[in-house]
Tab-separated table of C-alpha atoms and ligand atoms in Angstrom:
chain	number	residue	atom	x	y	z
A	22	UNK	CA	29.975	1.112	0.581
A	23	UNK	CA	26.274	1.591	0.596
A	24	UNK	CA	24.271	4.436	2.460
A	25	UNK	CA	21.500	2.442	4.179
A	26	UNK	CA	18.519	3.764	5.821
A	27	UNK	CA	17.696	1.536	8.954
A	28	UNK	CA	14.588	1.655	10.528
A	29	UNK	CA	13.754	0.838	13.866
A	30	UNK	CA	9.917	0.562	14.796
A	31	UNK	CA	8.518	-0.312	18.257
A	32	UNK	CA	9.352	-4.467	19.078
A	33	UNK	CA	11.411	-5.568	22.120
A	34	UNK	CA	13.835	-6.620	19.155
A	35	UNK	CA	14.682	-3.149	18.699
A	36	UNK	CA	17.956	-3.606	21.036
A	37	UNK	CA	19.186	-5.522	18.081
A	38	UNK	CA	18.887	-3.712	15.726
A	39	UNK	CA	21.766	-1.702	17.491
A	40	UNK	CA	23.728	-4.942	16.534
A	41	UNK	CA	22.630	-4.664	13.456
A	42	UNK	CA	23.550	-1.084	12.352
A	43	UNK	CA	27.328	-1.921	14.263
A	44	UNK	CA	27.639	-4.991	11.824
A	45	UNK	CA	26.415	-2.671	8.780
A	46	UNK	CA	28.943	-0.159	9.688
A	47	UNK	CA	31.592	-3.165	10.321
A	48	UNK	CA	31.210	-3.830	6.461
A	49	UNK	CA	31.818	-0.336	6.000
A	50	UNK	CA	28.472	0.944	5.295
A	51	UNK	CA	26.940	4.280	6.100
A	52	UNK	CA	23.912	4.054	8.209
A	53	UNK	CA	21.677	6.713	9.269
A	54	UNK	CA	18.657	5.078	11.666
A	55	UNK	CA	15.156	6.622	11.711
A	56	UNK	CA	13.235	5.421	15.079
A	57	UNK	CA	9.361	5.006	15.179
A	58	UNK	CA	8.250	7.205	18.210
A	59	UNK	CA	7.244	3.772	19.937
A	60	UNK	CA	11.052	2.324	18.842
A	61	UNK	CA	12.796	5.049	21.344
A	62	UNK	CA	10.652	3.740	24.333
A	63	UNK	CA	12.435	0.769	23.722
A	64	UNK	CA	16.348	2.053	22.617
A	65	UNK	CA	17.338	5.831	23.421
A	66	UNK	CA	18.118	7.750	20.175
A	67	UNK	CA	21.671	8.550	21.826
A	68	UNK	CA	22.735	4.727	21.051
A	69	UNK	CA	22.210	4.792	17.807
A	70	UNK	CA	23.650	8.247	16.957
A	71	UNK	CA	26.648	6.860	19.027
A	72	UNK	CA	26.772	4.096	16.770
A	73	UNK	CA	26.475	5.726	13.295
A	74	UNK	CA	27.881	8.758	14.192
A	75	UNK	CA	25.102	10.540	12.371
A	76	UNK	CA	21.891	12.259	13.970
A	77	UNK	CA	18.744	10.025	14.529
A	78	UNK	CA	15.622	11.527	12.847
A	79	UNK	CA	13.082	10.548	15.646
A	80	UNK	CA	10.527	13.023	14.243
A	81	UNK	CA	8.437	14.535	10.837
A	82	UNK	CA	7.133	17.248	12.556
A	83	UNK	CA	10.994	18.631	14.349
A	84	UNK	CA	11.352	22.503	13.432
A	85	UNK	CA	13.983	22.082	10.703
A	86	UNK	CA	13.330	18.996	9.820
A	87	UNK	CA	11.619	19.636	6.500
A	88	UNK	CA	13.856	22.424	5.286
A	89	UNK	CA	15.325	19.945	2.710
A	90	UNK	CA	11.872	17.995	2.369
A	91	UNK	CA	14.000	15.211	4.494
A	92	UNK	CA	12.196	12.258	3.837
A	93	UNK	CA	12.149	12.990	0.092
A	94	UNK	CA	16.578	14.000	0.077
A	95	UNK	CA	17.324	10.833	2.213
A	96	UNK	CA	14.574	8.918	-0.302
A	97	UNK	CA	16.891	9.233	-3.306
A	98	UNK	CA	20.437	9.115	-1.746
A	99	UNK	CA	19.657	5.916	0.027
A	100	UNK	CA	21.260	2.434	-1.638
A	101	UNK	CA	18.343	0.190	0.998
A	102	UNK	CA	15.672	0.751	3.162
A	103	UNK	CA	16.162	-1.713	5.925
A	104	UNK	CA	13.707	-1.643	8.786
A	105	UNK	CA	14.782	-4.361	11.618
A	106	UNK	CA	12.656	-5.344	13.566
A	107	UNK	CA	9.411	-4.378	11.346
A	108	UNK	CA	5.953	-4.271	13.449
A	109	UNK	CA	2.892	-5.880	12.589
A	110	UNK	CA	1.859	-1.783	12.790
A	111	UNK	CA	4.850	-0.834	10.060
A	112	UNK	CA	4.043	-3.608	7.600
A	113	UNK	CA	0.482	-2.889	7.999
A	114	UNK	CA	1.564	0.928	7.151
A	115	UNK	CA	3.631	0.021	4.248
A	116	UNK	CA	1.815	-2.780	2.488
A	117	UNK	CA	-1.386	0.069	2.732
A	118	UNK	CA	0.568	3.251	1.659
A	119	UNK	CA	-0.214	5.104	4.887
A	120	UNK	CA	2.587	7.794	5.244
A	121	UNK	CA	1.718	8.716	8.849
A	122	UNK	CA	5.098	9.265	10.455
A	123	UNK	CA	8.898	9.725	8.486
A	124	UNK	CA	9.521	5.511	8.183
A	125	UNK	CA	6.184	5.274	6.314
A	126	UNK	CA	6.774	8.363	4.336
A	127	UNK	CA	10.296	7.100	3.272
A	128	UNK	CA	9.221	3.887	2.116
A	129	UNK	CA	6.166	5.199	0.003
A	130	UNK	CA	8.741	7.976	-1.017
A	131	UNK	CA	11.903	6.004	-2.418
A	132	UNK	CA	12.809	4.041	-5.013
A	133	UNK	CA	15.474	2.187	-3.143
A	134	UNK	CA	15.399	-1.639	-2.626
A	135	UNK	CA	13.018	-1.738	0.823
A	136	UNK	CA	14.103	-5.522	3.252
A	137	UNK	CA	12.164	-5.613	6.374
A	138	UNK	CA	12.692	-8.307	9.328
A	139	UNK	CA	9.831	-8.604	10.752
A	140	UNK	CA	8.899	-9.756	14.170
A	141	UNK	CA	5.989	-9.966	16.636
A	142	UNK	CA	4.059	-12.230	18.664
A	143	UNK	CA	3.740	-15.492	16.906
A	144	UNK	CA	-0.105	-15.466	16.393
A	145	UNK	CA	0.115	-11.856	15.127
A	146	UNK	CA	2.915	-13.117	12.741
A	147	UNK	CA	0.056	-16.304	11.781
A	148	UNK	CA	-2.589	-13.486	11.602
A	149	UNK	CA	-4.429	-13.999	7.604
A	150	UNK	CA	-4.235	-9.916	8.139
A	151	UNK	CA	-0.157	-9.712	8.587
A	152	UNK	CA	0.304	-12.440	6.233
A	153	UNK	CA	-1.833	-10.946	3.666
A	154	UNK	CA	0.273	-7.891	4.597
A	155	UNK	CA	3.738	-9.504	4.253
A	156	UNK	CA	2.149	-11.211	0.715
A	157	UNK	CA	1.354	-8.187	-0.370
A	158	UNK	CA	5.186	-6.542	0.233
A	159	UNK	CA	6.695	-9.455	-1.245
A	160	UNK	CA	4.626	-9.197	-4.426
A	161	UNK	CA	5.949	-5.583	-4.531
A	162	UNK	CA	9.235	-6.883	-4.461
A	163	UNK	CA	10.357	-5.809	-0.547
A	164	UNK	CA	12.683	-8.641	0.776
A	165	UNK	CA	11.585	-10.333	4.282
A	166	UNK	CA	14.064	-11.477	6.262
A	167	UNK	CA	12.289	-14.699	8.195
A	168	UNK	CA	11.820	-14.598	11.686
A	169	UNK	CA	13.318	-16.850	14.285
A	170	UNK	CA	11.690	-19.556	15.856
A	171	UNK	CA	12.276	-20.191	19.760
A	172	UNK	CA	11.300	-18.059	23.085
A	173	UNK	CA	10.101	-15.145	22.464
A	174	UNK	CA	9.714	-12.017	25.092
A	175	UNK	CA	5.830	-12.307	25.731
A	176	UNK	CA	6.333	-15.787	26.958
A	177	UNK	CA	5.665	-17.843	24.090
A	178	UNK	CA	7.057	-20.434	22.014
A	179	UNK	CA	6.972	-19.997	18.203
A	180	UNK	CA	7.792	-18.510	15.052
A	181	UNK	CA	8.379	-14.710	15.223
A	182	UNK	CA	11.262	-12.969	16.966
A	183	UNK	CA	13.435	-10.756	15.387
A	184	UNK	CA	16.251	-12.704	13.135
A	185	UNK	CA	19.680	-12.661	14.392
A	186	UNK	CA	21.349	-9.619	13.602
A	187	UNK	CA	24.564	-11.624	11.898
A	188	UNK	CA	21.834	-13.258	9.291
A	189	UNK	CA	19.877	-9.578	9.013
A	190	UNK	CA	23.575	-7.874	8.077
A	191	UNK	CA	24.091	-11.199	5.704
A	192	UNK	CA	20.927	-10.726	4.051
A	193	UNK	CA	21.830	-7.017	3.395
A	194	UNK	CA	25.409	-7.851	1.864
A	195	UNK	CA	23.242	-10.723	-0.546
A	196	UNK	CA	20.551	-8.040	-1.597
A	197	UNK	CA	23.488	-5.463	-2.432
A	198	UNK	CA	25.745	-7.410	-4.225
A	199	UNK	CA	22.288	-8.809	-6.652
A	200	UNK	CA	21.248	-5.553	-7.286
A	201	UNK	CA	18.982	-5.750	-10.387
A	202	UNK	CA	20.586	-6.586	-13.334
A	203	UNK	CA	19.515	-6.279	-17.052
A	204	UNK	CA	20.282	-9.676	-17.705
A	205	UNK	CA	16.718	-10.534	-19.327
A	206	UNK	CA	16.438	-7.016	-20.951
A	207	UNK	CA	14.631	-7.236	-24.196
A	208	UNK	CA	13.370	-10.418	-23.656
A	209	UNK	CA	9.637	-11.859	-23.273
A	210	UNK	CA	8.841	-14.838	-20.901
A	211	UNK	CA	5.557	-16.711	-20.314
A	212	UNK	CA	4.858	-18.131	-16.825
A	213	UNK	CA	2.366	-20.842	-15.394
A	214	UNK	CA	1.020	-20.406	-12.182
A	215	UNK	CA	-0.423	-22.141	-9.545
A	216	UNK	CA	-3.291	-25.057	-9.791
A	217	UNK	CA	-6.227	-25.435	-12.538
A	218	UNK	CA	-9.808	-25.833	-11.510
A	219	UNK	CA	-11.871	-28.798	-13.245
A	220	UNK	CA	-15.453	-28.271	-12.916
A	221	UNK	CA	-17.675	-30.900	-11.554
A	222	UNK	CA	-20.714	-29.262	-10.917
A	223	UNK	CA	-21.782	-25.323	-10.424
A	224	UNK	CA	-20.280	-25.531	-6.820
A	225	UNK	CA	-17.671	-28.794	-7.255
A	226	UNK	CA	-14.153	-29.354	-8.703
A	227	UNK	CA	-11.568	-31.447	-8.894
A	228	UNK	CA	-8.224	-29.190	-8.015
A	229	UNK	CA	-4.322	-29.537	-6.374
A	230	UNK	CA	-2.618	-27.974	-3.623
A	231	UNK	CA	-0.024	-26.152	-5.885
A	232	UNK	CA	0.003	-22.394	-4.353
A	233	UNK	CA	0.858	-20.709	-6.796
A	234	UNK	CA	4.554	-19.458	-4.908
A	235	UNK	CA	6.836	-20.807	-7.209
A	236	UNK	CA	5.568	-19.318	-10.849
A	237	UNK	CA	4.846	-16.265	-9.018
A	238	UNK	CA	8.672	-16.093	-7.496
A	239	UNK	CA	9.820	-16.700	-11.176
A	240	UNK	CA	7.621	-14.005	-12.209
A	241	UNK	CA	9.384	-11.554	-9.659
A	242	UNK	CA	13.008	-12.915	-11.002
A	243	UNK	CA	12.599	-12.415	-14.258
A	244	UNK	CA	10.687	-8.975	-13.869
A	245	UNK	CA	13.898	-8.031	-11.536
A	246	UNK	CA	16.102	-8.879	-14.244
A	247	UNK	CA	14.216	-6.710	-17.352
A	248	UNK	CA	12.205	-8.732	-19.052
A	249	UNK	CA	8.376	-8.406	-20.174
A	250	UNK	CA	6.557	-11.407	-18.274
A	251	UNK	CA	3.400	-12.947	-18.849
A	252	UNK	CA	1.815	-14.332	-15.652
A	253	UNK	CA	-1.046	-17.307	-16.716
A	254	UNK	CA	-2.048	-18.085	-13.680
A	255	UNK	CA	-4.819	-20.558	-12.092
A	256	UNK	CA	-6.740	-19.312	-9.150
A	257	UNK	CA	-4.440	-18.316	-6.041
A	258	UNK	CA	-4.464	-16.145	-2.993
A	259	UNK	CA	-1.272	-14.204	-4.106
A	260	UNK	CA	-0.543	-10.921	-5.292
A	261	UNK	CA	0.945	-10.689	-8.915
A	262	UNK	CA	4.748	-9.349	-8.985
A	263	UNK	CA	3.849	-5.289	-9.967
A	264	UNK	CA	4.448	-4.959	-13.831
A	265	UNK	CA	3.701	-8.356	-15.214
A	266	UNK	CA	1.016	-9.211	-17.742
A	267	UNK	CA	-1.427	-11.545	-15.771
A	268	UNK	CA	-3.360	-13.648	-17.601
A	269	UNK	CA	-6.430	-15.581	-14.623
A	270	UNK	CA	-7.054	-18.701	-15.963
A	271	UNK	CA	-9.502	-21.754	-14.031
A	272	UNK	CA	-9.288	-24.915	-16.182
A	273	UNK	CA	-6.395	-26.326	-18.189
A	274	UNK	CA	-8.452	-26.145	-21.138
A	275	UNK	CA	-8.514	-22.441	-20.470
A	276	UNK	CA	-4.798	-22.557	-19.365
A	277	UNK	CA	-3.952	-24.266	-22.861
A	278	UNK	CA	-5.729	-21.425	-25.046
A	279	UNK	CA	-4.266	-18.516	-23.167
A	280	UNK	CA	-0.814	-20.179	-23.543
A	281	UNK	CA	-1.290	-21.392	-27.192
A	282	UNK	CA	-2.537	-17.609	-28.442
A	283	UNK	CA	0.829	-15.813	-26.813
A	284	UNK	CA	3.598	-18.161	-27.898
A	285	UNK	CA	4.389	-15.495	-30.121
A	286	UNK	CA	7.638	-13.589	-29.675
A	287	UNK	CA	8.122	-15.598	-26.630
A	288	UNK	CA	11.673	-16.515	-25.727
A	289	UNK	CA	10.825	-18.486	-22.722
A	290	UNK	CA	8.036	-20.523	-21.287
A	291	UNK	CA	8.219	-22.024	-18.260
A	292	UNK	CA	5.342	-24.210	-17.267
A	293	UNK	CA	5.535	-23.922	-13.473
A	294	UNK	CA	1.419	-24.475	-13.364
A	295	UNK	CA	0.304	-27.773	-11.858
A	296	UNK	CA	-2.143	-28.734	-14.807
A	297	UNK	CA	-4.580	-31.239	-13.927
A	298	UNK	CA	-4.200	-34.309	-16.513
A	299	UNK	CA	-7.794	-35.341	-16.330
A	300	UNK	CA	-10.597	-32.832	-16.331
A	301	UNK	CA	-14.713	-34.297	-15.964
A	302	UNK	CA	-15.543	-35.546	-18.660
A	303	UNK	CA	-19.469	-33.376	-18.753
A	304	UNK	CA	-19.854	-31.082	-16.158
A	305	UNK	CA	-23.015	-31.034	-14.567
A	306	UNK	CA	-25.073	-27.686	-15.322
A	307	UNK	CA	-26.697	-28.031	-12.092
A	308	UNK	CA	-25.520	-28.894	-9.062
A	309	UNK	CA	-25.429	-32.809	-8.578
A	310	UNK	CA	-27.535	-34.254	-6.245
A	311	UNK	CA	-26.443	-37.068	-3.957
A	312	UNK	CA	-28.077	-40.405	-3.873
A	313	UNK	CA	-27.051	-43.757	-1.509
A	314	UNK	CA	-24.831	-45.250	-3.363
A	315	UNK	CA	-21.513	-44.019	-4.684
A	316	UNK	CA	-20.534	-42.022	-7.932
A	317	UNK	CA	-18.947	-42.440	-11.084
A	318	UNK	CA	-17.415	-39.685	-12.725
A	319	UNK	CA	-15.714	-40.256	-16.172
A	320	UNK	CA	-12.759	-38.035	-16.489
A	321	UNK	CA	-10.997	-36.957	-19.660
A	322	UNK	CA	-6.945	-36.716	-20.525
A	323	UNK	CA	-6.406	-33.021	-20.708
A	324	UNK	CA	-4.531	-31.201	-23.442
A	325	UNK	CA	-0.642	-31.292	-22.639
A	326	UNK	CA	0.281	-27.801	-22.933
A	327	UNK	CA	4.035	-28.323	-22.536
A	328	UNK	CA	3.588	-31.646	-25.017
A	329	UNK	CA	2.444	-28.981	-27.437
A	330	UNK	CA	4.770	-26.100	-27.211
A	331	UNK	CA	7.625	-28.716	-27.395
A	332	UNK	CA	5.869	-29.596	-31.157
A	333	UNK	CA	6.404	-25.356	-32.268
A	334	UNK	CA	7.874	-25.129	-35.428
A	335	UNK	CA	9.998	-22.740	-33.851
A	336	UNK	CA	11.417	-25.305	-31.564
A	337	UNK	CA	14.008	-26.617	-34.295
A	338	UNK	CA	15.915	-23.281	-33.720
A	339	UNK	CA	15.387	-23.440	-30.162
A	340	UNK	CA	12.640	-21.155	-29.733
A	341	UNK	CA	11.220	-20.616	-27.445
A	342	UNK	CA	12.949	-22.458	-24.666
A	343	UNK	CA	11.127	-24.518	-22.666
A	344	UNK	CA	10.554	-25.401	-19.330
A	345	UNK	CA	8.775	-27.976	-17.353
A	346	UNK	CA	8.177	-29.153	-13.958
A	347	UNK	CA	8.072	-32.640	-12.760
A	348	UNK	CA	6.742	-33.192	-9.119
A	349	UNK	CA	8.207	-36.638	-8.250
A	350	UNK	CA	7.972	-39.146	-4.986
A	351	UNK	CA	10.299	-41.300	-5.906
A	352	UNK	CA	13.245	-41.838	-8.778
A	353	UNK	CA	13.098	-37.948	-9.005
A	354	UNK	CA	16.094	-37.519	-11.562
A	355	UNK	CA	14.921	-41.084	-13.435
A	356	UNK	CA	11.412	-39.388	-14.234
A	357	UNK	CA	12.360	-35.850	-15.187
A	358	UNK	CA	14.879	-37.596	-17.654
A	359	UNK	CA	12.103	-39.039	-19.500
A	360	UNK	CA	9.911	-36.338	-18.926
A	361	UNK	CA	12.419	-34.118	-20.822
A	362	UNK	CA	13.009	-36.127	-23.926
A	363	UNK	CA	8.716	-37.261	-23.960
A	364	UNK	CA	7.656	-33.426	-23.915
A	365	UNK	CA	10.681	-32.514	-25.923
A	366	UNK	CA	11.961	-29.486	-22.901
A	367	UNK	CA	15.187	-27.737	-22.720
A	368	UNK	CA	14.731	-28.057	-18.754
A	369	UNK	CA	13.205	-30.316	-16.520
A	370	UNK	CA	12.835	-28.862	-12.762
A	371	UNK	CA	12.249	-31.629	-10.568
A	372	UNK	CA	10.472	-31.420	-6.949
A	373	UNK	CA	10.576	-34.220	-4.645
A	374	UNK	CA	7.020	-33.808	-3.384
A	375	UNK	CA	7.221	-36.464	-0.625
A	376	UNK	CA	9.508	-33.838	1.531
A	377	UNK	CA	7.591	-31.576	4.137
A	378	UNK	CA	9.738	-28.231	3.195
A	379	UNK	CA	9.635	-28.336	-0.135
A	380	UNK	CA	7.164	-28.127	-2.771
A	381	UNK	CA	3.338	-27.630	-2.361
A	382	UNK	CA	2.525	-24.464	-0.180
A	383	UNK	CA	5.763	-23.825	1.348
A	384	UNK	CA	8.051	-20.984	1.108
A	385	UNK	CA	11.105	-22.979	0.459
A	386	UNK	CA	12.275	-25.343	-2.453
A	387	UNK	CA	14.691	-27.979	-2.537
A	388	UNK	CA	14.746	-28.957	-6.927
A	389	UNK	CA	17.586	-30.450	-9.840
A	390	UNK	CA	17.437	-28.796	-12.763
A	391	UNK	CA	17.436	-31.677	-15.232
A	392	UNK	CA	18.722	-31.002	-18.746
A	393	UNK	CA	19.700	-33.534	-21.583
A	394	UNK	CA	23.445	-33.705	-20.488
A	395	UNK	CA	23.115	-32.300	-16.840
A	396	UNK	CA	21.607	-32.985	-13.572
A	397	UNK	CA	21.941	-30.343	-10.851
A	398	UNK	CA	21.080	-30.449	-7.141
A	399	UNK	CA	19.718	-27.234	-5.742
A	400	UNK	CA	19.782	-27.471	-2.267
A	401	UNK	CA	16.632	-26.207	-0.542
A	402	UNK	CA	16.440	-22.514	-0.093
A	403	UNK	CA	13.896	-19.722	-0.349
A	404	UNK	CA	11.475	-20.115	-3.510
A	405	UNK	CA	13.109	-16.318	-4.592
A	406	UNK	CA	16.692	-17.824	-4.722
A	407	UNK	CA	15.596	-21.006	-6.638
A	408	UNK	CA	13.811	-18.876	-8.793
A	409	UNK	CA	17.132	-17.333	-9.416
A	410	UNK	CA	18.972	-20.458	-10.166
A	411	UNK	CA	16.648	-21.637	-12.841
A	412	UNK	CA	16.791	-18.125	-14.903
A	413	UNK	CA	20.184	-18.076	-14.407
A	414	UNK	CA	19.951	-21.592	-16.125
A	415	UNK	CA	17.287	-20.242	-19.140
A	416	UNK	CA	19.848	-17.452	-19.517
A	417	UNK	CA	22.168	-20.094	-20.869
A	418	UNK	CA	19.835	-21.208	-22.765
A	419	UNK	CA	19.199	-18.038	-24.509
A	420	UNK	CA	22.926	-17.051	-25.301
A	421	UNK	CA	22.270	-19.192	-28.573
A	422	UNK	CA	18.941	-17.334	-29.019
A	423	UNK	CA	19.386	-13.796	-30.445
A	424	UNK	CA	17.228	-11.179	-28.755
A	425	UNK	CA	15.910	-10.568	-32.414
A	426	UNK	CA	14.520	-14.042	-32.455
A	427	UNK	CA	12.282	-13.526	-29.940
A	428	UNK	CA	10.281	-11.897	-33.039
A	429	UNK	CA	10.169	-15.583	-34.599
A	430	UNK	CA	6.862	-16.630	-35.885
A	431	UNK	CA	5.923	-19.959	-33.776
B	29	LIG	N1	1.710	-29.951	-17.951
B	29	LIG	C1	1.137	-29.389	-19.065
B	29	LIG	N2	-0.120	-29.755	-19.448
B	29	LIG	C2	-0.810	-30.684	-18.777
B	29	LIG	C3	-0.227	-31.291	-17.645
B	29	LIG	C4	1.036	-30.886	-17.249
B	29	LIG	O1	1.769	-28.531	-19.685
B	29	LIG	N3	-2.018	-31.010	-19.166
B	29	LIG	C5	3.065	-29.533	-17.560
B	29	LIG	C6	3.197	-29.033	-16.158
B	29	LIG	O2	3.023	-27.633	-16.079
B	29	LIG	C7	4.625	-29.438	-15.798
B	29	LIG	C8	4.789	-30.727	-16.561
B	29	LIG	O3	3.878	-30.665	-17.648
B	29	LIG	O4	5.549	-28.504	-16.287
B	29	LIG	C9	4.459	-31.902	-15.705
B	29	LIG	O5	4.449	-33.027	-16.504
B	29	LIG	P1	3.384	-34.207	-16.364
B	29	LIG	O6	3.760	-35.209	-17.359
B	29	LIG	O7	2.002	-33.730	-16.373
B	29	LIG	O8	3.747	-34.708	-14.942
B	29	LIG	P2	2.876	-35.136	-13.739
B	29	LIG	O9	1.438	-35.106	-14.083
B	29	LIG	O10	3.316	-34.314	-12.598
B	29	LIG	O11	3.395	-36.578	-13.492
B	29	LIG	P3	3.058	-38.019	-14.154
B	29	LIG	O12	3.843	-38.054	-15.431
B	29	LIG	O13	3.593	-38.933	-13.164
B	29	LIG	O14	1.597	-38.094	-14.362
């Protein structure tokens, strides 16, 4: 039984979240619900002090209600902040630190795991503001619950009203039973991130769509689970997971020095990056003028940074262990099977690129972890939770690698 805080800010959803805190309670939870002042114009306080049985703290400024510093006592009993449905206003608040009212002084104030379900207007929820916003929670490590897609109570169609309550209450039972584990404590991992840059000119380069999303989710994982991370990452819009090295890179030149130089005491490397394989061959100094006819560039074969780390003399005993990505079309499982044994991996994690919700710039992954005597299908699910599945897979890699190797020399 957890106590959970639930917050309740100001969306027509709000009438849900009564739902919600009845299915929290089901499951034997203790809930005690803080409403935004604009939340009770759309619920009356009484319904959800009917429903948890405990008084609803509507209010900082209440006489009495700072006679235990309130925000800061419920900030370190509480097992979760939840706050369903979450305003464009509240994320705004949070992701900026503004502690104007008792919600946005909780969340600044505790320590507890923070899931938010947010929902608004569909443009709002599109807005680069919100969704700079909602990047910038999830890099902090607060858990979104996805909005629904359908009719929604201004009258449009699209993506943003609140998620059902019976997926909000699931989500809450998932996030409680992971609670963060120490299952990487002690240990040092390098990730790849996101595209490289080739340089053409001053102002032109030759670059992929990679995001960035899926390093940066493994970055999150594996800082969740204890270990020191190191974040190489080419350029991206995101936010780096709070408390992991980041190393910006642009070129896979660069990429392959700033990997190279911190092999070191690495006990995993996972090569998430999209590298480009051919980089121009001379890069104009000035910018390239353009003429009638078409132009030749000559491109060069890049370095093969996972080729490389597979050749560590530390590789006989394992270490570190290594992990590449192979973004397929076709013969998915075929490929990575060679790609293994050619870059000599412990893991290949294939991506069929040709599907539309999964790979490049989505939030969602469907991938089979290839290894030399196993491939397994990972059905498409947030990037978070298949980050998940392939530590839990590097974890059984490093059961045969002694935390005190990680001091090997490479
Ligand atoms: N990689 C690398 N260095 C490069 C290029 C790629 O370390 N210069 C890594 C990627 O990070 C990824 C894996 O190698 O983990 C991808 O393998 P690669 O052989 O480059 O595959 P693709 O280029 O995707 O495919 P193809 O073999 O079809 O060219």
């Amino acid at each position: 039984m957890a106590l959970i805080a639930l917050g309740v800010t100001g969306g027509i959803g709000a009438y849900k979240a009564v739902e919600i805190a009845r299915g929290l309670q089901k499951n034997g939870h203790d809930v005690v619900a803080i409403m935004t002042r604009s939340a009770t114009q759309f619920v009356g306080p009484l319904t959800f002090e009917a429903i948890t049985r405990r008084e609803v703290i509507t209010d900082q400024w209440k006489p009495g209600a700072n006679a235990d510093i309130e925000h800061i006592a419920i900030a370190s009993n509480i097992d979760l902040l939840l706050v369903a449905p979450a305003t464009a206003n509240t994320i705004g608040k949070f992701a900026n630190g503004l502690a104007d009212d008792f919600l946005s002084s909780l969340y600044t104030a505790t320590r507890a795991p923070v899931m938010i379900a947010p929902a608004m207007n569909s443009n709002m929820f599109d807005h680069p503001a919100i969704a700079r916003n909602l990047e910038t929670l999830i890099a902090r490590g607060v858990h979104v619950v996805d909005p629904g897609s359908g009719y929604l109570a201004c009258g449009w169609i699209g993506k943003g009203r609140l998620a059902e309550p019976e997926d909000v209450v699931n989500s809450v039972e998932q996030l409680l039973k992971s609670k963060p584990s120490s299952s990487l404590a002690g240990r040092s991992i390098l990730i790849t991130a996101g595209p490289t840059f080739e340089d053409i000119d001053p102002v032109r380069f030759v670059g992929n769509r990679s995001s960035g999303r899926m390093g940066y989710a493994l970055a999150a994982e594996a800082l969740r689970r204890g270990a020191a991370v190191t974040l190489v990452t080419g350029p991206t819009h995101l936010n780096a997971p709070h408390g992991a090295t980041v190393v910006k890179i642009r070129s896979a030149a660069e990429m392959h020095a700033a990997v190279m130089d911190r092999t070191d005491g690495q006990d995993a490397i996972i090569m998430s990056a999209a590298v480009a394989d051919y980089s121009p061959a001379e890069p104009a100094k000035k910018k390239m003028k353009k003429g009638d006819g078409p132009v030749t560039i000559t491109l060069n074969r890049t370095k093969d940074i996972l080729g490389d780390l597979g050749k560590l003399p530390s590789r006989k005993q394992g270490v570190p262990v290594l992990v590449g990505f192979a973004a397929e079309t076709n013969d998915v499982t075929a490929y990575a099977k060679s790609k293994l044994k050619e870059k000599a991996a412990d893991l290949i994690v294939a991506n069929d690129v040709s599907r539309s919700d999964a790979g490049f710039d989505v939030d969602t992954n469907a991938v089979t972890l290839v290894t030399a005597s196993s491939a397994e299908d990972i059905p498409l699910q947030a990037k978070s939770a298949v980050a998940a599945r392939i530590l839990d897979r590097i974890e059984q890699f490093l059961i045969a690698v002694p935390a005190k190797n990680a001091k090997v020399k490479a």
